[in-house]
PDB file of C-alpha atoms in Angstrom:
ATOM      1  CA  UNK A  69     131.155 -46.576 -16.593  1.00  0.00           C
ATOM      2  CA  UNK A  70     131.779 -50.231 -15.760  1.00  0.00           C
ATOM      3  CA  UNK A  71     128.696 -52.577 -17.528  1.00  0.00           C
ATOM      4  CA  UNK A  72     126.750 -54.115 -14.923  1.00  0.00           C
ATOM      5  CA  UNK A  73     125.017 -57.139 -15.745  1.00  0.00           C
ATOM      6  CA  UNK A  74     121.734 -58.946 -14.280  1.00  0.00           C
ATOM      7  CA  UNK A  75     119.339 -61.749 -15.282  1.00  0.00           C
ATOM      8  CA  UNK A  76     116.214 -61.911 -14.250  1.00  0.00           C
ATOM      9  CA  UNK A  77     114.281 -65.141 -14.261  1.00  0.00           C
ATOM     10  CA  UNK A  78     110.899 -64.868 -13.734  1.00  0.00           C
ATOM     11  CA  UNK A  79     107.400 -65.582 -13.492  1.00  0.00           C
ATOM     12  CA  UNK A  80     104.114 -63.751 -12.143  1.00  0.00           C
ATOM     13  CA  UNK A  81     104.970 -64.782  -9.172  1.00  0.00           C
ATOM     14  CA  UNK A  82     109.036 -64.419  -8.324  1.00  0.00           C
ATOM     15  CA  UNK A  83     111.804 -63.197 -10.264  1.00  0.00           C
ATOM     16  CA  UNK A  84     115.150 -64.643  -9.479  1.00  0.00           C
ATOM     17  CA  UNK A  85     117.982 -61.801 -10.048  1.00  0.00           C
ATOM     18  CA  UNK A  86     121.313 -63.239 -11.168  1.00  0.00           C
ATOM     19  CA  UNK A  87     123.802 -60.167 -11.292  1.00  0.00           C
ATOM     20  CA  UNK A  88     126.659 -61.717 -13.652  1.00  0.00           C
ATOM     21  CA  UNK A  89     129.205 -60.110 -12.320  1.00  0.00           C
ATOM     22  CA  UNK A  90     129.348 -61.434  -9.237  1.00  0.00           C
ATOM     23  CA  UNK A  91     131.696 -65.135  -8.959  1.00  0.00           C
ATOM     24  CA  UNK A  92     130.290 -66.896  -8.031  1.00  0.00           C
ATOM     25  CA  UNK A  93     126.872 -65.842  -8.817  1.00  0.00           C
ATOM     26  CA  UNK A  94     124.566 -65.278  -6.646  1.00  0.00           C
ATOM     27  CA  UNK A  95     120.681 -65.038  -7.003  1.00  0.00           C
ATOM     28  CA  UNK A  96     118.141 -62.470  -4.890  1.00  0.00           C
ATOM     29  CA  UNK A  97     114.242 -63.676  -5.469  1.00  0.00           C
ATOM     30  CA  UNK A  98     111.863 -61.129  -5.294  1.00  0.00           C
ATOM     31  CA  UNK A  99     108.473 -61.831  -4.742  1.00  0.00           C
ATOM     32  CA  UNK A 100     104.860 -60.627  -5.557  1.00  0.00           C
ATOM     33  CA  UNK A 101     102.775 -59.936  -2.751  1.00  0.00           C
ATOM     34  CA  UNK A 102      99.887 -61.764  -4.407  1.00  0.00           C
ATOM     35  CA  UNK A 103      99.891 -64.988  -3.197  1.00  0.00           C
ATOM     36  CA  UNK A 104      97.787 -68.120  -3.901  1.00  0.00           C
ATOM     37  CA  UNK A 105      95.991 -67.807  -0.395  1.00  0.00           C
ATOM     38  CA  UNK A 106      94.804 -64.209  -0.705  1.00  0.00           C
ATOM     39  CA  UNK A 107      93.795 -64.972  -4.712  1.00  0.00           C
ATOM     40  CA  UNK A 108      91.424 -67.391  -2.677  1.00  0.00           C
ATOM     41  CA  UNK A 109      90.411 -65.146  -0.496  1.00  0.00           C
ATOM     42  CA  UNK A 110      89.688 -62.856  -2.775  1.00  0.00           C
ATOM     43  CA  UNK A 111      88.143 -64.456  -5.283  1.00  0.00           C
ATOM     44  CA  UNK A 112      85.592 -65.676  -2.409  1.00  0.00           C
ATOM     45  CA  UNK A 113      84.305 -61.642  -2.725  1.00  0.00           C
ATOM     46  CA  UNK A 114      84.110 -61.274  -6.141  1.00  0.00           C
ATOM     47  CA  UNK A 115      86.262 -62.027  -9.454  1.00  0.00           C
ATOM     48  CA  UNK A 116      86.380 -58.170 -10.435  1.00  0.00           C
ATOM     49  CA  UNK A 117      87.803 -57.452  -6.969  1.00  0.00           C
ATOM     50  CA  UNK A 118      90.659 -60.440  -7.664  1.00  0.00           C
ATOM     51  CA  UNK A 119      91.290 -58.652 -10.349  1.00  0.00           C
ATOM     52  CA  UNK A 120      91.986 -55.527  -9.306  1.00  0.00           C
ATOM     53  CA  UNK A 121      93.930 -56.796  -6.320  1.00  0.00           C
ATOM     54  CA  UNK A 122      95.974 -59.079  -8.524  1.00  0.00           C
ATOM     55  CA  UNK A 123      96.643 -55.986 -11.111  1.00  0.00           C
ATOM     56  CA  UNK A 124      97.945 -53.780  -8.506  1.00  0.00           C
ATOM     57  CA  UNK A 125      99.903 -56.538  -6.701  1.00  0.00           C
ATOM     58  CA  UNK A 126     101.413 -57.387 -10.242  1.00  0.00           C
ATOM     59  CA  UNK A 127     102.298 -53.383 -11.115  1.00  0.00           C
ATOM     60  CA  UNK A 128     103.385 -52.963  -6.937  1.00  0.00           C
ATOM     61  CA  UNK A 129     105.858 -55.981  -8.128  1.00  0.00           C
ATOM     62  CA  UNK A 130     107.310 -54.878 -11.674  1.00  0.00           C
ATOM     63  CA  UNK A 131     107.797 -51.405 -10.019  1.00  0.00           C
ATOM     64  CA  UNK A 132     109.500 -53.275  -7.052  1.00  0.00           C
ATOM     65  CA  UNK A 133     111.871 -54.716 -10.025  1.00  0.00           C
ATOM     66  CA  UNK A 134     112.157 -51.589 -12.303  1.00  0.00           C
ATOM     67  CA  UNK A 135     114.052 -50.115  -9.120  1.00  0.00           C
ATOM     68  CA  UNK A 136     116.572 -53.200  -9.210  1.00  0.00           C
ATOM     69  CA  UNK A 137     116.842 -52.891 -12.938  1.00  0.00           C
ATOM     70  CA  UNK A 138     117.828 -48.639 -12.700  1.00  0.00           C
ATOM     71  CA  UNK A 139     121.073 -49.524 -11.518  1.00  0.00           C
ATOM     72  CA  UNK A 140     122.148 -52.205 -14.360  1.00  0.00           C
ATOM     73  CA  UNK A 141     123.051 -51.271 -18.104  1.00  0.00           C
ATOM     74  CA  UNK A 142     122.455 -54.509 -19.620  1.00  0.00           C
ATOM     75  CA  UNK A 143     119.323 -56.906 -18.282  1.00  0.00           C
ATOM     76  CA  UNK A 144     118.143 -60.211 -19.176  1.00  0.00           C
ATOM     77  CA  UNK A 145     114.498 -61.259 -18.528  1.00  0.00           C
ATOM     78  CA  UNK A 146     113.999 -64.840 -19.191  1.00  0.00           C
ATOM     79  CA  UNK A 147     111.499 -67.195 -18.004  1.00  0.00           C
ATOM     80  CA  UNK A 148     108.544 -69.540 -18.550  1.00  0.00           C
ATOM     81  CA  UNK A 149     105.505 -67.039 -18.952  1.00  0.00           C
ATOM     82  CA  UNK A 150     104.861 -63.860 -20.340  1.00  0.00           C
ATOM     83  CA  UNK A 151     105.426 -61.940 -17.482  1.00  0.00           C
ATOM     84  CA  UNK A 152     109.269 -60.779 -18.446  1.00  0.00           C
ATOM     85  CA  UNK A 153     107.286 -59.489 -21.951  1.00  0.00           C
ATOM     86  CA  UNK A 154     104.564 -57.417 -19.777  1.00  0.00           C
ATOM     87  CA  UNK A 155     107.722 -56.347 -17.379  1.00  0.00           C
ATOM     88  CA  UNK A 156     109.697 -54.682 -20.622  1.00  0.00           C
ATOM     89  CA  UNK A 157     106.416 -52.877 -21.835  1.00  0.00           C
ATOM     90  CA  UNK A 158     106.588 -51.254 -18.272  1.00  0.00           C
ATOM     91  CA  UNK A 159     109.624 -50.217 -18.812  1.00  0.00           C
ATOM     92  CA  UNK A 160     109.777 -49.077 -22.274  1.00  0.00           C
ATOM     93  CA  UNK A 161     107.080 -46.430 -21.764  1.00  0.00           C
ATOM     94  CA  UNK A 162     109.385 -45.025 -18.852  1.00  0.00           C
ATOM     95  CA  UNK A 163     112.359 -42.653 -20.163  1.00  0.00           C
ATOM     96  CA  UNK A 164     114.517 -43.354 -16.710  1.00  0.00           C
ATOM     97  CA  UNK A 165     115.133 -47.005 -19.130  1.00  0.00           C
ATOM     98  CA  UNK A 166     116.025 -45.577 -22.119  1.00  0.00           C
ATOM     99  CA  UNK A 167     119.916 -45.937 -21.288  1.00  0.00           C
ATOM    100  CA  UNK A 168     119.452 -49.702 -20.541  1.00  0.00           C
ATOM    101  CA  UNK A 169     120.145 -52.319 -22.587  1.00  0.00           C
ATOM    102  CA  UNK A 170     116.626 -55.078 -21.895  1.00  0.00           C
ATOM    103  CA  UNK A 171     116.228 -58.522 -24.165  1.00  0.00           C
ATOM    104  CA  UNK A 172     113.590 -60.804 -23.499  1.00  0.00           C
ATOM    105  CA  UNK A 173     114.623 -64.327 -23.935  1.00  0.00           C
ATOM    106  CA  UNK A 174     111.770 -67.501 -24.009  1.00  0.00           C
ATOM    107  CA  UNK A 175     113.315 -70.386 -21.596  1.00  0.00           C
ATOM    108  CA  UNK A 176     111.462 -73.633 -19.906  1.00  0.00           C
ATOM    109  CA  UNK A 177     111.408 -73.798 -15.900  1.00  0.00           C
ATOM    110  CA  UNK A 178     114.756 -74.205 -15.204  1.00  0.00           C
ATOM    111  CA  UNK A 179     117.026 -75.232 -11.767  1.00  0.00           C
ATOM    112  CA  UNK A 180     118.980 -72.570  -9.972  1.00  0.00           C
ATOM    113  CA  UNK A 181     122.567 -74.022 -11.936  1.00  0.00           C
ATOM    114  CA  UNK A 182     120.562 -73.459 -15.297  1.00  0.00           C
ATOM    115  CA  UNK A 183     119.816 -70.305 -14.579  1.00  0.00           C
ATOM    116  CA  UNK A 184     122.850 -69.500 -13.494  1.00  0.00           C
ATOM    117  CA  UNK A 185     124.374 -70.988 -17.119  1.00  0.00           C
ATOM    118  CA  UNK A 186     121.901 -69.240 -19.075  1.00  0.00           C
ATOM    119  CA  UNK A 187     122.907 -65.853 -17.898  1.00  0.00           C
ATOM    120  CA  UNK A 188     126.902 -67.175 -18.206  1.00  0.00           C
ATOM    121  CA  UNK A 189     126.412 -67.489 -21.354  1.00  0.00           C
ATOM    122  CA  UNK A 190     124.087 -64.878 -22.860  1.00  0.00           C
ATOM    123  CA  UNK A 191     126.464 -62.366 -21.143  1.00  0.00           C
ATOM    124  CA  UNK A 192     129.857 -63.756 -22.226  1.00  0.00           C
ATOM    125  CA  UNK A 193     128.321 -63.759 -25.982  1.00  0.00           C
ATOM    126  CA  UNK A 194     129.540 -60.730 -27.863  1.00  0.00           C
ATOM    127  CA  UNK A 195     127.343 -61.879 -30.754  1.00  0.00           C
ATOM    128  CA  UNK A 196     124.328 -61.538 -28.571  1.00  0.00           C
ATOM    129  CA  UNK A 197     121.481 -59.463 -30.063  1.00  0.00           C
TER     130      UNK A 197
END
């Protein structure tokens, strides 16, 4: 089977998906439906309902991603937060990953291009963890 390769850089909010092999590459954002407007609203009933609003919202969009990630044998997740770290736990405890190749990789906010040349170059590193 042919490696297929994707990056993921992401946030709470959206994760941009940056499948390497594709030239030139191309990037699909996928979004959490928890946006800043309903945490408002929200939070106008009551913190503890937020919260378990926001929870869902954030499981509703790793599990969104965990489908994109089934058909890849080598991921990136890079980003700003700790939201690619949370993401892996996800995945670890579910045996349907246990073929993939995940790393985790701490980056800044970056542009689009950046993004783009961070995943170049962690995938055309064969000394790469």
């Amino acid at each position: 089977m042919m490696s297929k390769s994707l990056g993921i850089f992401m946030d709470h909010a959206n994760a941009h998906l940056i499948e390497f092999s594709a030239e030139p590459l191309e990037t699909t954002t996928i979004s959490s439906d928890f946006t800043h407007e309903e945490k408002i609203d929200t939070l106008a009933n009551s913190e503890h309902t937020m919260h378990n609003k926001e929870q869902q919202q954030q499981h509703a969009f790793y599990k969104k991603l965990g489908n994109v990630i089934k058909q890849y044998t080598d991921v990136l997740l890079f980003g700003p937060t700790n939201a690619k770290v949370e993401l892996l736990n996800i995945l670890k405890e579910d045996h349907a990953f246990d073929n993939i190749k995940i790393n985790v990789a701490d980056s800044d906010k970056m542009t689009e291009n950046q993004q783009y040349a961070f995943v170049k170059q962690y995938f055309e590193n064969p000394n790469r963890i």
